[in-house]
Tab-separated table of C-alpha atoms and ligand atoms in Angstrom:
chain	number	residue	atom	x	y	z
A	1	UNK	CA	4.730	-20.440	12.028
A	2	UNK	CA	5.924	-23.693	9.849
A	3	UNK	CA	4.701	-24.200	6.300
A	4	UNK	CA	2.180	-27.195	7.126
A	5	UNK	CA	0.719	-24.825	9.967
A	6	UNK	CA	0.521	-21.689	7.234
A	7	UNK	CA	-1.345	-24.156	4.542
A	8	UNK	CA	-3.675	-25.415	7.127
A	9	UNK	CA	-4.525	-21.916	8.119
A	10	UNK	CA	-4.492	-21.007	4.836
A	11	UNK	CA	-7.515	-23.756	3.561
A	12	UNK	CA	-9.846	-22.203	6.261
A	13	UNK	CA	-12.701	-20.845	4.020
A	14	UNK	CA	-13.545	-17.581	5.805
A	15	UNK	CA	-10.420	-16.120	3.835
A	16	UNK	CA	-10.692	-14.695	0.505
A	17	UNK	CA	-8.094	-14.803	-1.623
A	18	UNK	CA	-5.704	-12.176	-2.614
A	19	UNK	CA	-7.670	-9.967	-0.589
A	20	UNK	CA	-3.955	-8.338	0.721
A	21	UNK	CA	-3.183	-7.352	-2.590
A	22	UNK	CA	-5.064	-4.250	-3.112
A	23	UNK	CA	-5.692	-3.250	0.281
A	24	UNK	CA	-4.104	-0.337	1.855
A	25	UNK	CA	-2.273	-2.029	4.304
A	26	UNK	CA	-4.036	-0.332	7.158
A	27	UNK	CA	-4.571	-3.473	9.599
A	28	UNK	CA	-5.789	-1.226	12.659
A	29	UNK	CA	-8.175	0.307	10.466
A	30	UNK	CA	-9.345	-2.475	8.314
A	31	UNK	CA	-13.064	-3.595	8.029
A	32	UNK	CA	-12.034	-7.246	6.283
A	33	UNK	CA	-9.273	-8.400	9.250
A	34	UNK	CA	-11.374	-11.580	9.966
A	35	UNK	CA	-10.700	-12.619	5.755
A	36	UNK	CA	-7.584	-11.584	5.809
A	37	UNK	CA	-4.976	-14.808	5.688
A	38	UNK	CA	-1.978	-12.288	5.923
A	39	UNK	CA	-3.406	-10.755	8.967
A	40	UNK	CA	-4.175	-14.340	10.607
A	41	UNK	CA	-0.901	-15.627	9.719
A	42	UNK	CA	0.891	-12.483	11.238
A	43	UNK	CA	-1.595	-12.105	14.217
A	44	UNK	CA	-0.503	-15.788	14.917
A	45	UNK	CA	3.199	-15.376	14.465
A	46	UNK	CA	3.297	-12.690	16.513
A	47	UNK	CA	1.025	-13.570	19.256
A	48	UNK	CA	3.360	-13.116	22.023
A	49	UNK	CA	3.605	-9.540	23.264
A	50	UNK	CA	7.647	-9.970	23.069
A	51	UNK	CA	7.377	-10.537	19.528
A	52	UNK	CA	5.694	-7.386	18.574
A	53	UNK	CA	8.500	-5.340	19.617
A	54	UNK	CA	10.731	-4.625	16.876
A	55	UNK	CA	13.487	-4.141	19.379
A	56	UNK	CA	13.119	-7.451	20.657
A	57	UNK	CA	15.656	-9.961	19.544
A	58	UNK	CA	12.310	-12.522	19.432
A	59	UNK	CA	10.925	-10.255	16.488
A	60	UNK	CA	14.191	-10.856	14.385
A	61	UNK	CA	14.236	-14.559	15.137
A	62	UNK	CA	10.789	-15.105	14.169
A	63	UNK	CA	11.845	-13.076	10.943
A	64	UNK	CA	14.317	-15.373	10.167
A	65	UNK	CA	12.137	-18.489	10.749
A	66	UNK	CA	9.544	-17.074	8.391
A	67	UNK	CA	12.405	-16.523	5.731
A	68	UNK	CA	13.042	-20.066	5.978
A	69	UNK	CA	9.452	-20.898	5.652
A	70	UNK	CA	9.368	-18.908	2.503
A	71	UNK	CA	12.250	-20.008	1.293
A	72	UNK	CA	11.119	-23.912	1.313
A	73	UNK	CA	7.865	-23.054	0.102
A	74	UNK	CA	9.382	-21.622	-2.719
A	75	UNK	CA	11.414	-24.375	-3.771
A	76	UNK	CA	8.469	-26.773	-3.435
A	77	UNK	CA	6.355	-24.454	-5.700
A	78	UNK	CA	9.201	-24.248	-8.204
A	79	UNK	CA	9.039	-27.952	-8.363
A	80	UNK	CA	5.320	-27.996	-8.460
A	81	UNK	CA	4.913	-25.722	-11.466
A	82	UNK	CA	8.183	-26.845	-13.194
A	83	UNK	CA	10.466	-23.927	-12.719
A	84	UNK	CA	14.046	-24.501	-12.605
A	85	UNK	CA	15.267	-22.051	-10.217
A	86	UNK	CA	18.840	-22.493	-10.791
A	87	UNK	CA	18.575	-21.518	-14.118
A	88	UNK	CA	16.337	-18.663	-14.358
A	89	UNK	CA	17.718	-15.812	-16.322
A	90	UNK	CA	18.431	-13.593	-13.736
A	91	UNK	CA	20.726	-11.561	-15.368
A	92	UNK	CA	18.859	-10.613	-18.237
A	93	UNK	CA	15.872	-10.347	-15.972
A	94	UNK	CA	17.598	-7.983	-13.688
A	95	UNK	CA	18.616	-5.458	-16.316
A	96	UNK	CA	15.217	-5.541	-17.894
A	97	UNK	CA	13.537	-5.409	-14.827
A	98	UNK	CA	15.901	-2.067	-13.480
A	99	UNK	CA	14.721	-0.720	-16.881
A	100	UNK	CA	11.217	-0.988	-16.341
A	101	UNK	CA	11.737	0.351	-12.765
A	102	UNK	CA	13.612	3.593	-14.003
A	103	UNK	CA	10.688	4.172	-16.547
A	104	UNK	CA	7.988	3.827	-14.139
A	105	UNK	CA	9.893	5.904	-11.704
A	106	UNK	CA	10.228	8.962	-14.265
A	107	UNK	CA	6.936	8.275	-15.297
A	108	UNK	CA	4.630	11.634	-14.394
A	109	UNK	CA	1.997	10.840	-11.943
A	110	UNK	CA	4.732	8.694	-10.418
A	111	UNK	CA	6.745	11.888	-10.294
A	112	UNK	CA	4.157	14.140	-9.512
A	113	UNK	CA	2.878	11.498	-6.117
A	114	UNK	CA	6.629	11.613	-4.960
A	115	UNK	CA	6.385	15.716	-4.773
A	116	UNK	CA	3.296	15.610	-2.891
A	117	UNK	CA	4.477	13.255	-0.551
A	118	UNK	CA	7.902	15.456	0.152
A	119	UNK	CA	5.631	18.631	0.371
A	120	UNK	CA	3.879	16.741	3.052
A	121	UNK	CA	6.566	16.265	4.409
A	122	UNK	CA	7.754	19.529	4.871
A	123	UNK	CA	4.478	20.504	5.978
A	124	UNK	CA	4.560	18.237	8.895
A	125	UNK	CA	8.203	19.778	9.742
A	126	UNK	CA	7.208	22.935	9.349
A	127	UNK	CA	7.778	24.762	12.786
A	128	UNK	CA	4.822	27.013	12.211
A	129	UNK	CA	2.530	24.197	11.577
A	130	UNK	CA	3.455	22.186	14.617
A	131	UNK	CA	2.915	24.969	16.906
A	132	UNK	CA	-0.974	25.159	15.319
A	133	UNK	CA	-1.405	21.580	15.768
A	134	UNK	CA	-0.025	20.607	18.772
A	135	UNK	CA	-2.589	23.129	21.230
A	136	UNK	CA	-5.282	21.905	18.652
A	137	UNK	CA	-4.550	18.369	18.897
A	138	UNK	CA	-4.585	18.891	23.088
A	139	UNK	CA	-7.858	20.586	22.795
A	140	UNK	CA	-9.008	17.521	21.049
A	141	UNK	CA	-10.763	19.330	18.082
A	142	UNK	CA	-13.083	17.195	15.997
A	143	UNK	CA	-11.352	14.748	13.329
A	144	UNK	CA	-8.099	16.715	13.440
A	145	UNK	CA	-6.126	13.392	14.786
A	146	UNK	CA	-7.959	10.927	12.332
A	147	UNK	CA	-7.360	13.797	9.283
A	148	UNK	CA	-3.476	14.299	10.556
A	149	UNK	CA	-3.068	10.217	10.400
A	150	UNK	CA	-4.688	9.770	7.132
A	151	UNK	CA	-2.350	12.288	5.455
A	152	UNK	CA	0.659	10.632	7.028
A	153	UNK	CA	-0.506	6.995	6.353
A	154	UNK	CA	-1.238	7.820	2.690
A	155	UNK	CA	1.380	9.931	2.399
A	156	UNK	CA	4.393	8.004	0.940
A	157	UNK	CA	1.961	4.875	-0.041
A	158	UNK	CA	0.258	6.658	-2.985
A	159	UNK	CA	3.539	7.325	-4.618
A	160	UNK	CA	4.400	3.411	-3.972
A	161	UNK	CA	1.057	2.241	-5.429
A	162	UNK	CA	1.555	4.431	-8.428
A	163	UNK	CA	4.956	2.905	-9.135
A	164	UNK	CA	3.447	-0.302	-8.735
A	165	UNK	CA	0.789	0.490	-11.335
A	166	UNK	CA	2.810	1.729	-13.955
A	167	UNK	CA	5.333	-0.839	-13.893
A	168	UNK	CA	2.899	-3.560	-13.797
A	169	UNK	CA	1.475	-2.617	-16.749
A	170	UNK	CA	4.887	-2.178	-18.152
A	171	UNK	CA	4.823	-6.506	-17.606
A	172	UNK	CA	1.183	-6.526	-18.566
A	173	UNK	CA	1.951	-5.246	-22.073
A	174	UNK	CA	4.338	-7.904	-22.695
A	175	UNK	CA	1.817	-10.279	-21.615
A	176	UNK	CA	-1.287	-9.347	-23.592
A	177	UNK	CA	-3.504	-9.424	-20.481
A	178	UNK	CA	-6.294	-7.687	-22.205
A	179	UNK	CA	-9.240	-10.215	-21.284
A	180	UNK	CA	-8.376	-10.043	-17.633
A	181	UNK	CA	-8.281	-7.899	-14.337
A	182	UNK	CA	-5.100	-6.313	-14.226
A	183	UNK	CA	-2.972	-6.128	-11.138
A	184	UNK	CA	-1.608	-2.317	-12.692
A	185	UNK	CA	-5.926	-1.421	-12.114
A	186	UNK	CA	-6.021	-2.839	-8.749
A	187	UNK	CA	-2.986	-0.745	-7.616
A	188	UNK	CA	-4.258	2.355	-9.208
A	189	UNK	CA	-7.578	1.924	-7.836
A	190	UNK	CA	-5.811	1.890	-4.077
A	191	UNK	CA	-3.971	4.793	-4.903
A	192	UNK	CA	-7.052	6.409	-6.378
A	193	UNK	CA	-8.330	5.487	-2.680
A	194	UNK	CA	-5.729	6.872	-0.798
A	195	UNK	CA	-5.928	10.176	-2.909
A	196	UNK	CA	-9.621	10.355	-2.206
A	197	UNK	CA	-9.326	9.903	1.466
A	198	UNK	CA	-6.184	12.305	1.302
A	199	UNK	CA	-8.454	15.188	0.210
A	200	UNK	CA	-11.054	14.380	2.494
A	201	UNK	CA	-8.528	14.607	5.514
A	202	UNK	CA	-7.111	17.770	3.828
A	203	UNK	CA	-10.607	19.165	3.903
A	204	UNK	CA	-11.215	18.210	7.617
A	205	UNK	CA	-8.010	20.161	8.174
A	206	UNK	CA	-8.852	23.154	6.087
A	207	UNK	CA	-12.037	23.321	8.253
A	208	UNK	CA	-10.316	23.658	11.577
A	209	UNK	CA	-9.462	27.077	10.364
A	210	UNK	CA	-6.104	26.723	12.390
A	211	UNK	CA	-3.683	26.181	9.407
A	212	UNK	CA	-2.507	28.272	6.859
A	213	UNK	CA	-5.767	27.507	4.750
A	214	UNK	CA	-4.476	28.735	1.161
A	215	UNK	CA	-1.457	25.947	1.293
A	216	UNK	CA	-4.043	23.555	2.053
A	217	UNK	CA	-6.094	24.541	-0.621
A	218	UNK	CA	-2.953	23.717	-2.637
A	219	UNK	CA	-3.031	20.227	-1.108
A	220	UNK	CA	-6.341	19.494	-2.222
A	221	UNK	CA	-5.863	21.052	-5.672
A	222	UNK	CA	-2.800	18.995	-6.177
A	223	UNK	CA	-4.260	15.859	-4.968
A	224	UNK	CA	-6.965	16.571	-7.400
A	225	UNK	CA	-5.069	17.185	-10.418
A	226	UNK	CA	-3.075	13.982	-9.562
A	227	UNK	CA	-6.310	12.129	-9.184
A	228	UNK	CA	-7.743	13.055	-12.920
A	229	UNK	CA	-4.087	11.928	-14.551
A	230	UNK	CA	-4.452	8.558	-12.675
A	231	UNK	CA	-8.051	8.252	-13.889
A	232	UNK	CA	-6.770	8.946	-17.379
A	233	UNK	CA	-3.632	6.998	-17.653
A	234	UNK	CA	-5.383	4.001	-15.723
A	235	UNK	CA	-8.895	4.232	-17.192
A	236	UNK	CA	-10.458	0.825	-15.856
A	237	UNK	CA	-8.853	1.495	-12.509
A	238	UNK	CA	-12.121	2.922	-10.754
A	239	UNK	CA	-14.351	0.097	-12.232
A	240	UNK	CA	-11.894	-2.616	-10.635
A	241	UNK	CA	-13.191	-4.846	-7.979
A	242	UNK	CA	-10.816	-5.364	-5.268
A	243	UNK	CA	-11.452	-8.751	-3.370
A	244	UNK	CA	-13.369	-8.467	-0.795
A	245	UNK	CA	-13.505	-4.631	-0.798
A	246	UNK	CA	-16.650	-4.407	-3.442
A	247	UNK	CA	-19.216	-3.751	-1.080
A	248	UNK	CA	-16.937	-0.778	0.975
A	249	UNK	CA	-16.164	0.418	-2.416
A	250	UNK	CA	-19.019	0.890	-4.228
A	251	UNK	CA	-20.960	2.100	-0.635
A	252	UNK	CA	-23.457	-0.952	-1.160
B	1	LIG	S1	-6.723	-6.682	4.176
B	1	LIG	FE1	-7.297	-5.541	6.141
B	1	LIG	S2	-6.150	-7.083	7.343
B	1	LIG	FE2	-5.557	-8.053	5.442
B	1	LIG	S3	-3.766	-6.994	4.666
B	1	LIG	FE3	-4.680	-5.358	4.094
B	1	LIG	S4	-5.232	-4.015	5.737
B	1	LIG	FE4	-4.211	-6.032	6.708
């Protein structure tokens, strides 16, 4: 999509600004696709069925076009905001950025979330669980497929969003953003939502009684502790209003 078409699309009133910043990127299950510029632009970009196939050359050609358009937009935006792209202090900022990445990675909630994603990986890889899951899925046991899908979707997502939250907070401390909504809290909020939903999904699996229930209880307990730690680390996260999702988050 060329930049003029993107600008025109972005000017449509139906879009909620920034809605895609704190969502779970699960567009197939999203109740707000009609208000999301990100969704609309990728639908338009990849409308041709061939372009949807990642194996297809057209997909990569589209991506390289998108890359060129993005660079054009970057130059325009830099000019508009008086940013000298040639003289950005990239060496220092790269070093600082790497240090902050390392700090975020070693933060206890990020490490705990990484452990969770690894143990879930092992659980799915376990032949015993596969043996139980396949016939249960074939029988179409209520809610099981969806529950497994939910766990898989959020398995790595939780860690990624917590890393972003911790990393973002390090930047915010330098920028003194006390009075504004913080990106770190938005990221922590969507991580918490992912944790809540994963707990619910494990609960559904537990109810099936086909798996090793003790192990599933451990997953639930582990996530519950992680949930508490995230709430303590980011006290403002639960009340963060995600653009476009406030009604859904609060149930009102
Ligand atoms: S807001 Fe919804 S449609 Fe847009 S990127 Fe996020 S999940 Fe996808």
